[in-house]
């Protein structure tokens, strides 16, 4: 039933989703999508079929809303694709798994340029390709009448490769708390963009395209990590999720966090000085860098890429997070951070 | 890091997503979500883990936008949950598989009543439960600033149980075209609601809560179906997808369609008379009942629930769909239908 579509040159202002139509958009986007090594049936049927030799599949989903999670004037279409994929790939990594495939839902205003969607597809594909993953299916619909915002919903599937999934609930008193990846860079980048600046590029790029340490999740699982999560809501917030799920206290070591996140002196201090912000506030509460936080048995040798940042203590007076023994809320207040992490619906 | 939330009685006008907060919403929604038999790790971690004994997983996603796919004044929250699940479960069924788990993304305005989201969760759970499936994970975020519309994104995972997936591309000249399930009821229900009526209830209910013939997908696969798809865009549109993927012509038999869809005389004729619409228009172009359309080898015995409605012919002059040999577009025009199916971005 495909009917001839009006011929509109790519890049022409008239080259929008409305003009090209749903199936035209899908064809253009799929041309950018690459191939998932694990796909037995890829895009174009009622559903995809993905091989799961492990007899289990890891599944996670994240929704990105324009104006909440990205702005088209701050991030390119490719950036948005990278960021949407990264949020999901990091969740899969935090289980000790590798992403094999994505399915993508998209609600967009009819006047969205087709080239913008092609850019998102390119970003998704480029972020997935090093894992051997790709988009294997999706759904493209019109945004709500009158809405000018794009909503992008990404679901990632992953393969544990025989590993036991590393849950948030396995931290035990005596374990070492360790970190892989960066903290605070995305938050510093966002602070810069909010003031109308676009440099230093290092932190702005970190906000636009996070670089989670995907491989660190699998090596942590292989090294016997007892609990793991990705830091998407902020270090203290996500450490709190591990503490609560495990019924323990995660006592973080401020000096170790400084060593891990603020040495050598770099752009976080530079931006902090310029904006009058203690960079430790971004380290403790900034989300979206998608670092990985894990706990390891005390005698385990931390694998490459992991740095110790604290200890797990018994949760005698309730589970929670402390920094040098100080309650998380007080630790945040001390550095001028308003809250423990991203809170939606604020 | 969970802080005390204001205590608001359930059902109080102040009991909104903004007041209850992201984690409060998730807790309330999960309480309604049931348990997936295949879940090794359910909601609450970075990702879910779902068992896939078949060593493959079927994956599909659908996005439902308020004002496009549902209206809160026409459908209850439970209806929306049922409908969102059904669209995905039908896609899984159309591969010859059974749904094992859902992950759900939700973008909603902060003033959305928490009870509405609980209703959606109940609808999702009730539609999934007969399959042994349930929601195993999700993401809840705020809608775009200023947006009053809910966007619901559902991804379904499914198990083929050792079957080969039935694709759209397998139809061969000489095959029988067959149908399972209803056509046109949802479209008739929508037509009624658009005129401001809410009866006859049979078609209005069909619009609010489609009842796809899930089991018919698996029995078709077992019976040797050569191609299959679910009818979500309209019979002629979706038959067109099979024709194009297979490089054949699907020649539908009008009399057989009348027997399958309009006999005995029922609510479609009743609504058609009242609104001055040829009910065959809804049968040929109405989507969202999620009937299943399949092709079978001519000598195959059609399994229970399947009715023959046409024949596959060679696509000598290009693939396509005909009704009694008449081109689809002309067949639609003859019954006053404007177009071959739902077209987004219209």
XYZ file of C-alpha atoms in Angstrom:
692
model
C 0.000 0.000 0.000
C 2.966 2.314 -0.193
C 2.024 5.266 -2.319
C 4.366 7.567 -4.162
C 5.673 10.253 -1.825
C 6.372 13.811 -2.905
C 9.986 14.127 -3.902
C 11.697 16.513 -1.537
C 15.452 16.994 -1.600
C 17.166 15.852 1.586
C 17.934 18.854 3.758
C 15.187 20.944 2.140
C 13.150 22.781 4.797
C 10.131 20.870 3.491
C 11.865 17.539 4.163
C 9.885 16.853 7.345
C 8.296 13.834 8.917
C 4.872 15.014 7.735
C 5.960 15.116 4.108
C 8.046 11.964 4.058
C 5.478 9.972 6.054
C 5.854 7.218 8.625
C 7.183 4.569 6.263
C 9.492 7.011 4.532
C 10.943 8.007 7.885
C 11.421 4.396 8.890
C 13.236 3.610 5.633
C 15.526 6.607 6.008
C 16.255 5.864 9.657
C 16.885 2.176 9.057
C 19.446 3.012 6.415
C 21.548 4.446 9.259
C 20.944 1.697 11.774
C 23.643 -0.907 11.198
C 23.229 -4.595 11.905
C 23.078 -6.400 15.228
C 25.264 -9.494 15.256
C 22.674 -11.265 17.418
C 19.656 -10.449 15.211
C 17.973 -13.444 13.610
C 15.142 -11.195 12.377
C 15.861 -7.481 12.176
C 13.645 -4.479 11.474
C 10.631 -4.616 9.169
C 8.514 -7.422 10.550
C 5.946 -7.426 13.367
C 8.782 -8.037 15.808
C 12.501 -8.695 15.847
C 14.077 -11.987 16.893
C 17.365 -11.751 18.806
C 19.581 -14.704 19.670
C 20.098 -15.299 23.413
C 22.598 -18.165 23.661
C 22.766 -17.596 27.431
C 19.052 -18.615 27.733
C 18.398 -15.302 29.472
C 18.008 -11.762 28.207
C 18.703 -8.542 30.064
C 16.126 -5.810 29.363
C 15.978 -2.154 30.346
C 14.272 0.956 29.063
C 14.840 4.712 29.292
C 12.690 7.558 28.056
C 14.263 10.836 26.921
C 12.009 13.851 26.645
C 12.989 16.974 24.767
C 13.215 19.881 27.187
C 13.870 17.517 30.115
C 16.738 15.304 28.993
C 18.006 17.147 25.948
C 17.547 20.357 24.011
C 17.849 20.491 20.263
C 19.760 23.782 20.515
C 22.306 22.320 22.961
C 22.765 18.861 21.463
C 22.979 17.690 17.883
C 20.716 14.899 16.683
C 23.717 12.562 16.765
C 24.393 13.619 20.381
C 20.823 12.734 21.342
C 21.164 9.310 19.736
C 24.449 8.669 21.532
C 22.989 9.798 24.865
C 19.801 7.741 24.548
C 21.784 4.626 23.715
C 24.368 5.260 26.446
C 21.767 5.496 29.203
C 20.517 2.026 28.274
C 23.863 0.401 27.502
C 25.102 1.531 30.920
C 22.111 -0.118 32.618
C 22.905 -3.365 30.798
C 26.598 -3.048 31.734
C 25.605 -2.525 35.385
C 24.141 -6.041 35.394
C 27.450 -7.451 34.115
C 26.099 -7.880 30.586
C 26.727 -6.647 27.045
C 24.072 -4.982 24.915
C 23.016 -6.976 21.860
C 20.072 -5.016 20.433
C 17.898 -1.947 20.833
C 14.270 -1.275 20.019
C 13.312 2.368 19.747
C 10.024 4.208 20.116
C 9.752 7.733 18.827
C 6.995 10.304 19.133
C 7.780 13.435 17.154
C 6.008 16.521 15.838
C 5.122 16.286 12.144
C 7.403 19.218 11.331
C 10.487 17.430 12.660
C 13.154 17.490 9.946
C 13.775 14.003 8.612
C 17.483 14.738 8.727
C 17.225 15.202 12.509
C 15.824 11.690 12.883
C 18.538 10.335 10.618
C 21.042 11.999 12.938
C 19.500 10.321 15.987
C 19.681 6.989 14.179
C 23.336 7.585 13.367
C 24.094 8.414 17.008
C 22.279 5.321 18.252
C 24.103 3.149 15.719
C 27.527 4.599 16.473
C 27.112 4.182 20.236
C 25.971 0.555 19.796
C 28.377 -0.598 17.108
C 31.415 -1.240 19.351
C 29.257 -3.723 21.295
C 28.098 -5.460 18.135
C 24.605 -4.142 18.819
C 22.168 -2.191 16.650
C 18.555 -1.087 16.463
C 16.436 -4.109 15.488
C 12.973 -2.568 15.601
C 10.909 0.425 16.512
C 7.756 2.451 16.276
C 7.410 5.974 14.943
C 4.305 7.984 15.786
C 3.165 11.582 15.785
C 3.609 13.582 18.983
C 0.500 14.688 20.823
C -1.506 17.324 18.962
C 0.084 20.695 19.623
C 3.196 19.233 21.220
C 6.490 20.432 19.830
C 8.642 17.978 21.813
C 10.270 14.761 20.697
C 9.972 11.770 23.047
C 12.507 9.013 22.494
C 12.079 5.684 24.216
C 14.899 3.164 23.990
C 14.848 -0.424 25.197
C 18.130 -2.342 25.315
C 18.513 -6.110 25.337
C 21.669 -7.688 26.665
C 23.559 -10.918 27.041
C 25.090 -12.064 30.336
C 27.471 -14.516 28.652
C 26.989 -17.059 31.416
C 27.573 -14.588 34.269
C 25.214 -14.276 37.200
C 23.566 -10.859 37.019
C 25.052 -8.422 39.546
C 22.152 -6.942 41.501
C 21.873 -3.880 43.713
C 21.017 -6.085 46.657
C 24.244 -8.016 47.159
C 26.444 -5.556 49.084
C 27.653 -6.986 52.414
C 29.330 -5.304 55.405
C 33.072 -5.294 54.906
C 32.856 -5.021 51.113
C 34.844 -2.365 49.313
C 32.896 0.284 47.385
C 34.505 1.050 44.043
C 33.921 3.317 41.094
C 34.574 3.053 37.353
C 34.171 6.010 35.059
C 33.708 9.730 35.514
C 31.430 11.662 37.855
C 30.267 15.256 37.660
C 31.370 16.006 34.128
C 27.880 15.923 32.621
C 26.504 18.072 35.458
C 29.313 20.594 35.002
C 28.612 20.636 31.277
C 24.950 21.256 31.909
C 25.808 24.098 34.298
C 27.942 25.669 31.579
C 25.227 25.347 28.938
C 22.642 26.792 31.330
C 24.769 29.923 31.713
C 24.812 30.305 27.962
C 28.393 29.125 27.436
C 29.649 26.239 25.362
C 33.127 25.722 26.784
C 35.188 24.121 28.181
C 34.351 21.601 25.528
C 35.427 18.650 27.695
C 32.478 19.007 30.079
C 29.998 20.176 27.440
C 30.861 17.122 25.339
C 30.472 14.940 28.427
C 26.946 16.280 28.841
C 26.106 15.785 25.178
C 27.676 12.336 24.800
C 28.384 10.477 28.030
C 31.117 7.835 27.812
C 30.124 5.110 30.272
C 32.765 2.474 31.065
C 30.740 -0.374 29.549
C 33.441 -3.025 29.698
C 34.011 -2.330 33.408
C 30.638 -3.890 34.174
C 31.603 -7.276 32.769
C 35.053 -7.287 34.365
C 33.466 -6.370 37.712
C 31.062 -9.293 37.415
C 33.958 -11.604 36.534
C 35.933 -10.267 39.522
C 33.137 -11.177 41.924
C 31.360 -7.836 42.412
C 28.640 -8.338 45.009
C 26.451 -5.413 43.909
C 26.494 -2.914 41.058
C 24.504 -0.050 39.575
C 25.052 2.708 37.093
C 25.184 6.282 38.365
C 22.404 7.978 36.469
C 20.699 9.868 39.299
C 23.856 11.022 41.100
C 26.429 9.188 43.205
C 24.722 9.601 46.570
C 21.281 8.839 45.155
C 22.394 5.691 43.360
C 24.626 4.548 46.218
C 21.463 4.962 48.297
C 19.636 2.528 46.010
C 22.355 -0.068 46.578
C 22.348 0.606 50.335
C 18.584 0.253 50.555
C 18.390 -2.867 48.371
C 21.225 -4.480 50.358
C 20.195 -3.259 53.820
C 23.612 -1.755 54.500
C 25.398 1.577 54.794
C 27.742 2.690 52.026
C 30.347 4.888 53.720
C 32.200 6.829 51.056
C 35.666 8.255 51.596
C 35.834 11.893 50.587
C 39.593 11.871 50.037
C 39.273 8.803 47.812
C 36.524 10.511 45.800
C 38.755 13.553 45.377
C 41.552 11.299 44.137
C 39.230 9.404 41.816
C 37.267 12.332 40.427
C 39.146 15.596 40.974
C 42.800 14.707 40.501
C 44.696 15.773 38.583
C 43.111 19.242 38.593
C 41.056 19.576 35.450
C 37.944 21.069 33.905
C 35.678 20.376 36.901
C 37.732 22.747 39.053
C 38.025 25.215 36.198
C 34.252 25.330 35.698
C 33.659 25.296 39.450
C 35.855 28.367 39.902
C 34.203 30.195 37.043
C 30.686 29.471 38.280
C 31.331 29.618 42.036
C 30.420 25.959 42.536
C 32.299 23.423 44.679
C 33.043 20.734 42.084
C 32.469 18.088 44.762
C 28.774 19.001 44.487
C 28.801 17.727 40.891
C 30.735 14.616 41.909
C 28.248 13.743 44.665
C 24.992 14.665 42.940
C 25.555 14.896 39.197
C 23.919 12.211 37.104
C 24.143 11.160 33.471
C 27.853 10.392 33.254
C 26.751 6.777 33.811
C 29.762 5.780 35.853
C 29.450 2.344 37.440
C 29.388 1.866 41.195
C 30.039 -1.600 42.629
C 30.927 -3.393 45.810
C 33.568 -6.115 45.982
C 34.574 -8.567 48.705
C 37.359 -6.992 50.778
C 39.904 -9.563 49.663
C 39.034 -9.315 45.972
C 41.567 -7.668 43.723
C 39.848 -4.724 42.055
C 39.908 -5.194 38.286
C 41.347 -2.664 35.895
C 39.384 0.543 35.689
C 38.001 0.347 39.228
C 39.046 2.639 42.089
C 38.130 2.110 45.764
C 36.004 4.943 47.169
C 34.520 3.568 50.391
C 33.454 0.693 52.578
C 30.205 -1.134 53.225
C 29.136 -1.013 56.889
C 26.293 -2.759 58.679
C 23.002 -0.900 58.438
C 22.315 -0.925 62.151
C 20.303 2.266 62.176
C 18.819 1.810 58.725
C 20.380 1.639 55.301
C 21.899 4.727 53.799
C 24.890 6.553 52.439
C 27.491 8.524 54.327
C 30.564 10.494 53.309
C 33.320 10.165 55.923
C 30.578 9.051 58.308
C 28.386 12.102 57.646
C 24.811 11.571 56.478
C 24.369 12.057 52.718
C 22.017 15.035 53.082
C 24.502 16.849 55.329
C 27.399 15.961 53.022
C 25.471 17.480 50.136
C 24.581 20.592 52.092
C 28.246 21.034 52.996
C 29.172 21.394 49.333
C 26.159 23.489 48.459
C 24.337 20.797 46.496
C 20.612 21.130 46.812
C 19.568 17.540 46.575
C 20.825 14.022 46.245
C 20.252 13.632 42.565
C 17.925 14.165 39.682
C 14.337 14.176 40.831
C 11.789 14.079 38.097
C 8.465 15.856 38.501
C 10.256 18.506 40.568
C 18.090 8.594 49.491
C 14.330 8.198 49.655
C 12.928 11.055 51.662
C 9.604 11.160 53.445
C 6.849 12.104 51.052
C 3.836 14.197 51.981
C 1.015 11.934 53.002
C -1.815 12.356 50.569
C -4.869 10.109 50.685
C -5.231 7.962 47.601
C -7.821 9.468 45.288
C -7.351 12.958 46.758
C -7.104 15.570 43.989
C -3.633 16.357 45.360
C -2.556 12.736 44.829
C -0.582 13.477 41.673
C 2.684 12.338 40.185
C 4.311 15.625 41.247
C 3.393 15.103 44.906
C 4.080 11.383 45.120
C 7.356 11.656 43.171
C 9.030 9.307 40.743
C 9.875 6.588 43.230
C 6.478 6.819 44.891
C 4.804 6.375 41.520
C 6.984 3.409 40.696
C 6.175 1.736 44.006
C 2.446 2.277 43.547
C 2.511 1.077 39.950
C 4.608 -1.993 40.711
C 2.132 -3.047 43.364
C -0.323 -3.600 40.489
C 2.068 -5.269 38.094
C 1.929 -8.985 38.797
C 4.803 -11.383 38.256
C 6.224 -12.720 35.013
C 6.803 -16.469 35.159
C 9.945 -16.031 33.041
C 11.494 -13.252 35.158
C 14.760 -14.148 36.851
C 15.214 -10.520 37.944
C 12.108 -8.348 38.017
C 11.615 -4.615 38.517
C 13.834 -2.526 40.782
C 17.337 -3.123 39.479
C 19.231 -1.461 36.627
C 17.666 -3.981 34.265
C 15.442 -7.036 34.324
C 16.609 -10.545 33.439
C 14.122 -12.744 31.579
C 14.594 -16.441 30.864
C 14.694 -17.385 27.180
C 14.893 -21.199 27.091
C 14.445 -21.062 23.315
C 17.814 -19.215 22.993
C 16.026 -16.480 21.095
C 13.837 -13.615 22.201
C 11.123 -11.858 20.221
C 11.071 -8.071 20.761
C 8.659 -5.397 19.607
C 7.694 -1.901 20.730
C 4.676 0.373 20.362
C 4.233 3.969 21.413
C 0.814 5.271 22.427
C 0.326 9.034 22.542
C -2.583 10.673 24.310
C -4.719 12.498 21.772
C -3.485 10.220 18.968
C -4.036 6.684 20.203
C -6.295 7.248 23.195
C -8.224 9.966 24.981
C -8.604 9.996 28.719
C -12.249 11.032 28.377
C -13.030 8.114 26.030
C -10.981 5.384 27.691
C -10.388 4.537 31.326
C -6.836 4.150 32.597
C -7.379 0.386 32.677
C -8.529 0.521 29.026
C -5.328 2.328 28.037
C -3.230 -0.300 29.806
C -5.108 -3.119 28.086
C -4.793 -1.434 24.683
C -1.071 -0.686 25.043
C -0.358 -4.266 26.038
C -2.601 -5.737 23.328
C -0.838 -3.866 20.518
C 2.451 -5.451 21.575
C 1.154 -8.892 22.477
C -0.450 -9.093 19.027
C 2.875 -8.291 17.355
C 4.519 -11.082 19.332
C 1.671 -13.463 18.447
C 2.072 -12.561 14.766
C 5.582 -14.073 14.880
C 4.147 -17.330 16.270
C 5.351 -16.544 19.788
C 3.964 -15.953 23.281
C 4.700 -12.806 25.300
C 6.787 -13.387 28.431
C 7.511 -9.870 29.718
C 6.951 -6.161 29.134
C 9.086 -3.126 29.860
C 7.239 0.165 29.951
C 8.333 3.758 29.450
C 6.055 6.534 30.592
C 6.273 10.286 30.119
C 3.495 12.072 31.971
C 2.601 15.571 33.113
C 3.332 16.193 36.803
C -0.359 16.741 37.526
C -1.325 13.254 36.328
C -3.323 11.561 39.097
C -1.373 8.698 40.581
C -4.548 6.634 40.506
C -4.615 6.984 36.705
C -1.165 5.421 36.453
C -2.229 2.656 38.818
C -5.135 2.018 36.475
C -2.804 1.747 33.474
C -0.645 -0.706 35.435
C -3.711 -2.766 36.266
C -4.763 -2.860 32.615
C -1.280 -3.875 31.472
C -1.128 -6.589 34.120
C -4.599 -7.958 33.369
C -3.936 -8.146 29.620
C -0.606 -9.934 30.206
C -1.584 -12.314 32.982
C -3.293 -14.975 30.814
C 0.028 -15.358 28.949
C 2.021 -15.662 32.174
C 3.620 -12.310 31.366
C 3.971 -9.127 33.395
C 5.822 -5.821 33.480
C 9.424 -6.471 34.552
C 10.839 -2.970 34.320
C 10.281 0.577 33.221
C 11.121 4.232 33.328
C 8.903 7.066 34.491
C 9.749 10.628 33.522
C 8.073 14.010 33.344
C 6.418 14.992 30.077
C 7.917 17.862 28.126
C 7.501 21.244 29.839
C 4.021 22.519 29.057
C 2.840 19.238 27.586
C -0.394 17.872 28.985
C -0.208 14.534 27.138
C 0.833 11.139 28.422
C 3.168 9.097 26.188
C 3.249 5.384 26.908
C 5.909 3.204 25.321
C 5.614 -0.549 25.712
C 8.169 -3.141 24.660
C 7.147 -6.798 24.691
C 9.484 -9.767 24.836
C 8.334 -13.157 23.635
C 9.217 -16.805 23.430
C 8.985 -18.833 20.206
C 8.945 -22.170 22.025
C 11.114 -23.789 19.376
C 9.025 -22.544 16.429
C 10.542 -20.820 13.449
C 9.361 -17.197 13.445
C 6.639 -16.585 10.847
C 7.731 -13.590 8.782
C 5.859 -11.311 6.426
C 8.052 -12.404 3.567
C 7.067 -16.074 3.225
C 3.816 -15.916 1.215
C 3.998 -17.936 -2.026
C 1.696 -18.000 -5.060
C -1.014 -20.594 -4.488
C -1.127 -20.074 -0.715
C -4.447 -19.466 0.989
C -4.910 -16.121 2.766
C -6.664 -16.549 6.101
C -7.855 -14.374 8.946
C -8.204 -14.864 12.699
C -10.030 -12.366 14.854
C -12.255 -9.383 14.219
C -11.913 -6.519 11.772
C -13.576 -3.123 11.794
C -14.965 -3.201 15.319
C -12.425 -0.759 16.764
C -12.862 1.597 13.808
C -16.651 1.486 14.210
C -16.253 2.167 17.923
C -14.023 5.135 17.185
C -16.571 6.468 14.692
C -19.250 6.233 17.376
C -17.124 7.999 19.983
C -16.212 10.736 17.491
C -19.905 11.496 16.997
C -20.276 11.903 20.751
C -22.053 8.584 21.357
C -20.989 5.731 23.589
C -23.120 2.885 22.245
C -23.462 0.247 20.953
C -21.150 -0.875 23.708
C -19.841 -3.841 21.684
C -17.918 -1.645 19.243
C -16.990 1.034 21.777
C -15.530 -1.664 24.026
C -13.681 -3.100 21.037
C -12.074 0.292 20.502
C -11.179 0.677 24.166
C -9.932 -2.858 24.717
C -9.076 -4.831 21.590
C -9.201 -8.610 21.968
C -6.559 -9.994 19.615
C -6.610 -13.752 18.979
C -3.209 -14.332 20.584
C -3.319 -18.122 20.583
C -4.146 -18.171 16.874
C -0.610 -16.994 16.123
C 1.014 -20.016 17.680
C -1.424 -22.489 16.134
C -0.857 -20.887 12.741
C 2.886 -21.311 13.114
C 2.391 -24.930 14.144
C 0.107 -25.473 11.137
C 2.779 -24.295 8.730
C 1.747 -20.686 8.076
C 4.103 -19.270 5.452
C 3.622 -15.587 6.385
C 1.815 -13.704 9.111
C 1.219 -10.200 10.437
C -1.127 -8.481 12.811
C -3.692 -6.079 11.387
C -2.914 -2.828 13.164
C -2.940 -0.417 10.222
C -5.979 -1.863 8.426
C -6.514 -5.060 6.451
C -5.508 -3.734 3.040
C -2.522 -1.821 4.424
C -1.187 -4.782 6.367
C -1.944 -7.260 3.599
C 0.074 -4.863 1.467
C 3.039 -5.249 3.819
C 2.906 -9.026 3.405
C 2.520 -8.702 -0.380
C 5.466 -6.350 -0.639
C 7.735 -8.361 1.667
C 6.853 -11.567 -0.203
C 6.811 -10.131 -3.732
C 3.309 -11.450 -4.412
C -0.281 -10.302 -4.802
C -2.791 -11.020 -2.050
C -6.156 -11.318 -3.799
C -8.878 -11.083 -1.184
C -12.369 -12.503 -1.744
C -15.025 -9.973 -0.877
C -17.707 -12.570 -0.253
C -15.396 -14.444 2.080
C -14.647 -11.230 3.965
C -18.372 -10.574 4.303
C -18.848 -14.090 5.694
C -15.888 -13.725 8.047
C -16.554 -10.206 9.285
C -20.162 -9.179 8.621
C -22.196 -12.339 9.206
C -24.331 -12.805 11.101
C -25.589 -9.225 10.896
C -24.388 -7.408 13.995
C -23.208 -4.116 15.420
C -21.049 -3.174 12.418
C -24.133 -2.992 10.212
C -26.101 -1.294 12.955
C -23.490 1.432 13.383
C -22.962 1.657 9.637
C -26.669 2.323 9.097
C -26.798 4.912 11.835
C -23.743 6.779 10.563
C -24.226 6.271 6.821
C -21.042 4.242 6.460
C -20.599 1.024 4.459
C -19.311 -1.317 7.181
C -17.006 -2.928 4.610
C -14.996 0.305 4.785
C -14.177 -0.475 8.410
C -13.390 -4.102 7.575
C -10.961 -3.115 4.818
C -9.288 -0.126 6.447
C -9.931 -0.183 10.191
C -6.933 -0.889 12.368
C -6.403 -1.620 16.035
C -8.531 -4.761 16.368
C -5.243 -6.606 15.961
C -6.673 -9.501 13.996
C -4.037 -11.818 12.555
C -3.599 -12.281 8.818
C -1.641 -15.280 7.560
C -0.952 -17.327 4.486
C -0.970 -21.132 4.461
C 0.089 -23.705 1.872
C -2.990 -24.590 -0.229
C -3.067 -28.153 1.041
C -2.676 -27.208 4.714
C -5.661 -27.697 6.929
C -6.517 -24.314 8.434
C -6.309 -24.523 12.217
C -9.137 -23.610 14.533
C -9.975 -19.926 14.561
C -8.758 -19.267 11.014
C -11.055 -18.467 8.052
C -9.954 -18.367 4.399
C -10.384 -14.918 2.827
C -8.308 -15.025 -0.336
C -5.489 -16.450 -2.424
C -1.877 -15.529 -3.059
C -1.124 -14.877 -6.737
C 2.167 -14.211 -8.503
C 3.250 -10.571 -8.384
C 3.804 -10.301 -12.111
C 3.028 -6.621 -12.319
C 4.352 -5.737 -8.874
C 3.293 -6.787 -5.436
C 0.031 -5.566 -4.022
C -3.410 -6.279 -2.683
C -6.633 -6.756 -4.622
C -10.213 -7.420 -3.634
C -11.901 -9.691 -6.185
C -9.128 -8.689 -8.562
C -9.687 -4.952 -8.070
C -6.755 -2.789 -6.932
C -6.856 -1.958 -3.243
C -7.216 1.785 -3.761
C -10.234 1.249 -6.025
C -11.736 -1.284 -3.643
C -11.469 1.265 -0.856
C -12.933 4.042 -2.956
C -15.867 1.769 -3.835
C -16.865 1.545 -0.167
C -16.158 5.181 0.571
C -13.019 4.592 2.619
C -10.567 7.417 2.259
C -7.331 5.549 2.623
C -5.804 2.168 3.112
C -5.138 2.440 6.796
C -3.927 4.570 9.618
C -1.317 7.005 8.422
C 0.530 8.838 11.120
C 1.673 12.409 10.620
C -1.403 13.004 8.458
